[in-house]
């Protein structure tokens, strides 16, 4: 996958990733409605466009059709991380981590986990 997902595509995929067996259109609409307020037609438009991009798979063998994610969540998250790293931190993971650590407080458990990760990497 070599495309950047829009925020709306992420919302649709988050719903589909939670149901790997797939969902009907009505189920997708109901899952998205509280956060988006989208109508059935809007959701169908997104699903159809995302199918064309291979982001969604539509199983049309039976009625009602079932929709499922066509991409892996972790692969999408990794692509987003790489994009952020390149766009904002000139490819420097150290700068990225330092920026987060300056702005966010870590719990003692998170600090210990970070230390272990760095030790394991022999940084």
XYZ file of N, CA, C and O in Angstrom:
492
model
N 0.851 -1.181 0.000
C 0.000 0.000 0.000
C 0.890 1.234 0.000
O 1.713 1.408 0.873
N 0.699 2.096 -0.958
C 1.567 3.256 -1.068
C 0.782 4.559 -1.047
O 1.231 5.545 -1.578
N -0.398 4.543 -0.436
C -1.166 5.777 -0.379
C -1.403 6.174 1.070
O -1.399 5.336 1.957
N -1.587 7.448 1.250
C -1.869 7.960 2.581
C -3.379 7.958 2.775
O -4.120 8.450 1.927
N -3.841 7.425 3.898
C -5.264 7.370 4.175
C -5.763 8.709 4.686
O -5.102 9.360 5.490
N -6.956 9.087 4.252
C -7.593 10.287 4.801
C -8.145 9.953 6.186
O -8.311 8.775 6.542
N -8.460 10.972 6.949
C -9.051 10.751 8.269
C -10.357 9.974 8.157
O -10.652 9.104 8.973
N -11.146 10.257 7.135
C -12.425 9.572 6.950
C -12.212 8.107 6.573
O -12.952 7.228 7.031
N -11.207 7.841 5.764
C -10.886 6.444 5.426
C -10.450 5.689 6.682
O -10.828 4.529 6.872
N -9.683 6.348 7.535
C -9.282 5.720 8.809
C -10.523 5.366 9.628
O -10.600 4.289 10.213
N -11.497 6.280 9.688
C -12.712 6.016 10.465
C -13.438 4.783 9.941
O -13.867 3.935 10.738
N -13.573 4.678 8.646
C -14.249 3.523 8.048
C -13.458 2.252 8.344
O -14.013 1.236 8.788
N -12.161 2.309 8.130
C -11.335 1.117 8.353
C -11.314 0.706 9.821
O -11.316 -0.493 10.121
N -11.317 1.650 10.739
C -11.336 1.297 12.169
C -12.556 0.438 12.486
O -12.462 -0.538 13.228
N -13.698 0.783 11.916
C -14.912 -0.010 12.119
C -14.726 -1.401 11.525
O -15.041 -2.415 12.161
N -14.188 -1.476 10.323
C -14.027 -2.766 9.653
C -12.954 -3.630 10.311
O -13.096 -4.858 10.363
N -11.897 -3.023 10.817
C -10.853 -3.808 11.491
C -11.383 -4.475 12.754
O -10.905 -5.529 13.146
N -12.368 -3.872 13.385
C -12.937 -4.471 14.609
C -13.812 -5.684 14.288
O -14.216 -6.406 15.196
N -14.129 -5.900 13.011
C -15.001 -7.010 12.610
C -14.391 -7.728 11.416
O -14.840 -7.571 10.279
N -13.341 -8.522 11.640
C -12.650 -9.160 10.512
C -13.552 -10.073 9.677
O -13.252 -10.341 8.518
N -14.663 -10.540 10.246
C -15.584 -11.386 9.483
C -16.424 -10.577 8.507
O -17.106 -11.132 7.664
N -16.373 -9.260 8.627
C -17.104 -8.376 7.734
C -18.405 -7.894 8.342
O -18.929 -8.487 9.290
N -18.909 -6.807 7.802
C -20.145 -6.196 8.280
C -21.056 -5.885 7.102
O -20.585 -5.650 5.992
N -22.346 -5.852 7.365
C -23.287 -5.411 6.345
C -23.231 -3.886 6.276
O -22.702 -3.223 7.189
N -23.800 -3.330 5.228
C -23.839 -1.876 5.091
C -24.529 -1.242 6.297
O -24.035 -0.261 6.860
N -25.645 -1.807 6.707
C -26.370 -1.274 7.860
C -25.522 -1.268 9.117
O -25.565 -0.306 9.904
N -24.741 -2.317 9.333
C -23.868 -2.387 10.508
C -22.766 -1.334 10.448
O -22.428 -0.726 11.463
N -22.220 -1.112 9.265
C -21.183 -0.092 9.109
C -21.785 1.288 9.375
O -21.203 2.107 10.090
N -22.969 1.537 8.834
C -23.645 2.823 9.035
C -23.873 3.059 10.529
O -23.559 4.134 11.059
N -24.397 2.070 11.224
C -24.683 2.217 12.657
C -23.408 2.434 13.467
O -23.403 3.213 14.417
N -22.337 1.764 13.090
C -21.068 1.923 13.814
C -20.469 3.309 13.597
O -19.844 3.872 14.502
N -20.655 3.865 12.410
C -20.077 5.178 12.082
C -20.960 6.350 12.509
O -20.460 7.455 12.737
N -22.249 6.134 12.607
C -23.195 7.227 12.845
C -22.869 8.072 14.088
O -22.878 9.308 13.995
N -22.562 7.494 15.251
C -22.313 8.343 16.424
C -21.159 9.342 16.225
O -21.240 10.480 16.671
N -20.109 8.927 15.556
C -18.939 9.797 15.379
C -19.046 10.711 14.166
O -18.451 11.789 14.144
N -19.799 10.267 13.149
C -19.790 11.010 11.887
C -21.135 11.619 11.508
O -21.165 12.625 10.805
N -22.219 10.966 11.896
C -23.537 11.412 11.471
C -23.824 11.122 10.010
O -24.790 11.620 9.431
N -22.987 10.292 9.376
C -23.132 10.010 7.946
C -24.407 9.234 7.651
O -24.799 8.347 8.400
N -24.984 9.540 6.507
C -26.159 8.809 6.026
C -25.706 7.484 5.398
O -24.521 7.284 5.113
N -26.678 6.647 5.137
C -26.413 5.362 4.472
C -25.740 5.585 3.112
O -24.781 4.893 2.767
N -26.232 6.571 2.341
C -25.649 6.847 1.026
C -24.199 7.306 1.127
O -23.364 6.934 0.299
N -23.897 8.122 2.119
C -22.519 8.596 2.305
C -21.594 7.428 2.616
O -20.510 7.305 2.036
N -22.028 6.560 3.521
C -21.206 5.394 3.886
C -21.006 4.499 2.666
O -19.884 4.045 2.396
N -22.060 4.263 1.908
C -21.944 3.426 0.711
C -20.973 4.047 -0.288
O -20.158 3.345 -0.901
N -21.021 5.361 -0.438
C -20.087 6.049 -1.339
C -18.646 5.829 -0.886
O -17.770 5.507 -1.696
N -18.387 5.999 0.418
C -17.028 5.768 0.929
C -16.594 4.332 0.692
O -15.473 4.073 0.225
N -17.445 3.383 1.015
C -17.083 1.974 0.843
C -16.786 1.649 -0.614
O -15.819 0.937 -0.911
N -17.580 2.161 -1.518
C -17.378 1.902 -2.947
C -16.067 2.525 -3.436
O -15.298 1.889 -4.170
N -15.822 3.770 -3.052
C -14.568 4.423 -3.445
C -13.360 3.710 -2.838
O -12.323 3.570 -3.487
N -13.510 3.273 -1.597
C -12.397 2.579 -0.944
C -12.164 1.205 -1.547
O -11.037 0.729 -1.573
N -13.216 0.566 -2.069
C -13.035 -0.701 -2.774
C -12.190 -0.466 -4.025
O -11.297 -1.261 -4.337
N -12.450 0.623 -4.732
C -11.685 0.936 -5.946
C -10.207 1.142 -5.631
O -9.349 0.897 -6.485
N -9.907 1.568 -4.419
C -8.513 1.776 -3.988
C -7.948 0.520 -3.325
O -6.834 0.558 -2.807
N -8.709 -0.560 -3.285
C -8.373 -1.836 -2.632
C -8.244 -1.710 -1.112
O -7.620 -2.563 -0.470
N -8.827 -0.685 -0.541
C -8.812 -0.520 0.913
C -9.916 -1.341 1.567
O -9.827 -1.697 2.745
N -10.966 -1.626 0.808
C -12.121 -2.377 1.298
C -12.407 -3.494 0.308
O -12.251 -3.328 -0.905
N -12.832 -4.638 0.850
C -13.271 -5.766 0.028
C -14.775 -5.909 0.236
O -15.244 -5.915 1.381
N -15.506 -6.002 -0.860
C -16.952 -6.178 -0.788
C -17.288 -7.587 -1.257
O -17.000 -7.944 -2.399
N -17.872 -8.373 -0.367
C -18.299 -9.734 -0.712
C -19.729 -9.641 -1.236
O -20.662 -9.408 -0.480
N -19.864 -9.833 -2.545
C -21.149 -9.619 -3.212
C -21.881 -10.920 -3.530
O -22.927 -10.891 -4.169
N -21.358 -12.048 -3.064
C -21.957 -13.337 -3.401
C -23.360 -13.482 -2.832
O -24.228 -14.103 -3.431
N -23.572 -12.973 -1.634
C -24.863 -13.104 -0.964
C -25.411 -11.719 -0.632
O -24.675 -10.751 -0.567
N -26.714 -11.693 -0.400
C -27.329 -10.442 0.070
C -27.637 -10.625 1.557
O -28.088 -11.702 1.955
N -27.397 -9.678 2.375
C -26.749 -8.408 2.060
C -25.245 -8.588 1.875
O -24.646 -9.509 2.421
N -24.667 -7.702 1.086
C -23.220 -7.733 0.874
C -22.513 -7.526 2.206
O -23.037 -6.887 3.121
N -21.303 -8.068 2.292
C -20.494 -7.882 3.503
C -19.239 -7.105 3.115
O -18.653 -7.339 2.056
N -18.853 -6.220 3.992
C -17.714 -5.337 3.770
C -16.659 -5.654 4.818
O -16.964 -5.808 5.999
N -15.421 -5.728 4.363
C -14.316 -5.921 5.308
C -13.105 -5.135 4.830
O -13.005 -4.756 3.662
N -12.188 -4.903 5.746
C -10.978 -4.159 5.409
C -10.154 -4.956 4.414
O -10.010 -6.171 4.545
N -9.617 -4.258 3.443
C -8.758 -4.899 2.450
C -7.287 -4.668 2.732
O -6.432 -5.143 1.985
N -7.005 -3.949 3.811
C -5.633 -3.648 4.211
C -5.468 -3.943 5.694
O -6.430 -3.876 6.462
N -4.257 -4.260 6.065
C -3.918 -4.589 7.440
C -3.716 -3.317 8.267
O -3.053 -2.380 7.811
N -4.264 -3.293 9.472
C -4.152 -2.103 10.320
C -2.703 -1.764 10.623
O -2.286 -0.618 10.560
N -1.926 -2.751 10.989
C -0.531 -2.482 11.359
C 0.271 -1.964 10.171
O 1.123 -1.110 10.317
N -0.005 -2.472 8.979
C 0.688 -1.973 7.786
C 0.338 -0.505 7.541
O 1.209 0.306 7.191
N -0.936 -0.150 7.733
C -1.352 1.250 7.570
C -0.710 2.137 8.626
O -0.248 3.250 8.329
N -0.669 1.654 9.868
C -0.060 2.432 10.951
C 1.435 2.624 10.690
O 1.972 3.723 10.901
N 2.107 1.581 10.210
C 3.542 1.692 9.913
C 3.785 2.715 8.812
O 4.727 3.515 8.882
N 2.933 2.717 7.811
C 3.074 3.692 6.726
C 2.870 5.112 7.249
O 3.590 6.033 6.865
N 1.898 5.305 8.120
C 1.660 6.629 8.710
C 2.863 7.080 9.529
O 3.266 8.239 9.472
N 3.436 6.157 10.313
C 4.625 6.492 11.117
C 5.783 6.904 10.226
O 6.464 7.897 10.488
N 6.021 6.125 9.162
C 7.108 6.452 8.248
C 6.894 7.816 7.598
O 7.822 8.614 7.477
N 5.649 8.077 7.200
C 5.337 9.361 6.582
C 5.563 10.518 7.533
O 6.151 11.539 7.157
N 5.115 10.382 8.766
C 5.330 11.419 9.774
C 6.822 11.624 10.023
O 7.306 12.760 10.062
N 7.541 10.543 10.150
C 8.984 10.613 10.396
C 9.685 11.374 9.277
O 10.492 12.263 9.540
N 9.342 11.071 8.046
C 9.977 11.739 6.904
C 9.540 13.193 6.765
O 10.365 14.078 6.571
N 8.221 13.436 6.855
C 7.698 14.798 6.651
C 8.116 15.768 7.738
O 8.457 16.903 7.464
N 8.069 15.335 8.982
C 8.222 16.274 10.094
C 9.604 16.201 10.749
O 10.118 17.225 11.205
N 10.214 15.034 10.769
C 11.471 14.856 11.509
C 12.642 14.469 10.623
O 13.637 13.949 11.104
N 12.542 14.728 9.318
C 13.610 14.455 8.358
C 14.191 13.046 8.515
O 15.390 12.820 8.364
N 13.324 12.088 8.828
C 13.744 10.698 8.931
C 14.413 10.325 10.236
O 14.856 9.200 10.399
N 14.473 11.236 11.195
C 15.160 10.977 12.458
C 14.201 10.450 13.524
O 13.408 11.202 14.086
N 14.312 9.166 13.816
C 13.472 8.572 14.860
C 13.805 9.181 16.220
O 12.922 9.372 17.054
N 15.064 9.501 16.439
C 15.473 10.113 17.700
C 14.776 11.449 17.935
O 14.311 11.735 19.045
N 14.685 12.270 16.886
C 13.984 13.562 17.018
C 12.505 13.361 17.308
O 11.914 14.098 18.090
N 11.911 12.379 16.660
C 10.501 12.087 16.883
C 10.258 11.687 18.339
O 9.387 12.238 19.010
N 11.036 10.743 18.837
C 10.878 10.278 20.214
C 11.141 11.416 21.189
O 10.383 11.622 22.147
N 12.184 12.200 20.951
C 12.500 13.321 21.833
C 11.354 14.326 21.874
O 11.001 14.832 22.945
N 10.749 14.603 20.732
C 9.638 15.555 20.687
C 8.448 15.041 21.503
O 7.846 15.791 22.271
N 8.136 13.774 21.369
C 7.035 13.213 22.147
C 7.349 13.230 23.640
O 6.480 13.538 24.453
N 8.574 12.901 23.983
C 8.931 12.851 25.395
C 8.917 14.231 26.039
O 8.639 14.366 27.226
N 9.201 15.264 25.272
C 9.152 16.625 25.801
C 7.721 17.064 26.063
O 7.466 17.857 26.965
N 6.784 16.564 25.259
C 5.407 17.035 25.327
C 4.471 16.145 26.131
O 3.429 16.599 26.577
N 4.812 14.903 26.300
C 3.933 13.956 26.980
C 4.628 13.362 28.188
O 5.808 13.027 28.130
N 3.895 13.225 29.262
C 4.448 12.588 30.458
C 4.327 11.076 30.329
O 3.311 10.564 29.882
N 5.379 10.381 30.717
C 5.370 8.925 30.703
C 5.118 8.411 32.115
O 5.602 8.986 33.088
N 4.389 7.312 32.198
C 4.217 6.650 33.488
C 5.529 5.927 33.813
O 6.345 5.668 32.906
N 5.741 5.582 35.073
C 6.951 4.814 35.404
C 7.054 3.514 34.592
O 8.135 3.141 34.163
N 5.920 2.868 34.346
C 5.933 1.626 33.558
C 6.344 1.907 32.121
O 7.115 1.139 31.524
N 5.878 3.004 31.542
C 6.247 3.355 30.173
C 7.729 3.708 30.088
O 8.400 3.341 29.116
N 8.245 4.409 31.093
C 9.678 4.725 31.098
C 10.514 3.452 31.150
O 11.503 3.322 30.430
N 10.096 2.513 31.982
C 10.830 1.259 32.098
C 10.766 0.474 30.787
O 11.764 -0.082 30.338
N 9.611 0.464 30.152
C 9.475 -0.225 28.867
C 10.359 0.425 27.814
O 11.021 -0.266 27.028
N 10.410 1.749 27.787
C 11.268 2.460 26.841
C 12.736 2.133 27.094
O 13.499 1.890 26.152
N 13.132 2.101 28.358
C 14.524 1.729 28.687
C 14.854 0.323 28.181
O 15.916 0.084 27.616
N 13.914 -0.597 28.402
C 14.146 -1.984 27.929
C 14.265 -2.036 26.423
O 15.140 -2.721 25.887
N 13.396 -1.309 25.720
C 13.471 -1.293 24.266
C 14.809 -0.742 23.783
O 15.430 -1.314 22.882
N 15.252 0.344 24.382
C 16.527 0.924 23.990
C 17.686 -0.011 24.322
O 18.617 -0.159 23.522
N 17.629 -0.649 25.473
C 18.677 -1.608 25.837
C 18.711 -2.782 24.861
O 19.781 -3.234 24.433
N 17.522 -3.271 24.500
C 17.444 -4.389 23.551
C 18.001 -4.004 22.184
O 18.533 -4.847 21.464
N 17.866 -2.723 21.820
C 18.363 -2.254 20.536
C 19.851 -1.952 20.605
O 20.489 -1.702 19.581
N 20.411 -1.964 21.793
C 21.829 -1.618 22.015
C 22.152 -0.241 21.458
O 23.142 -0.029 20.773
N 21.285 0.711 21.798
C 21.476 2.097 21.343
C 22.479 2.792 22.232
O 22.512 2.648 23.398
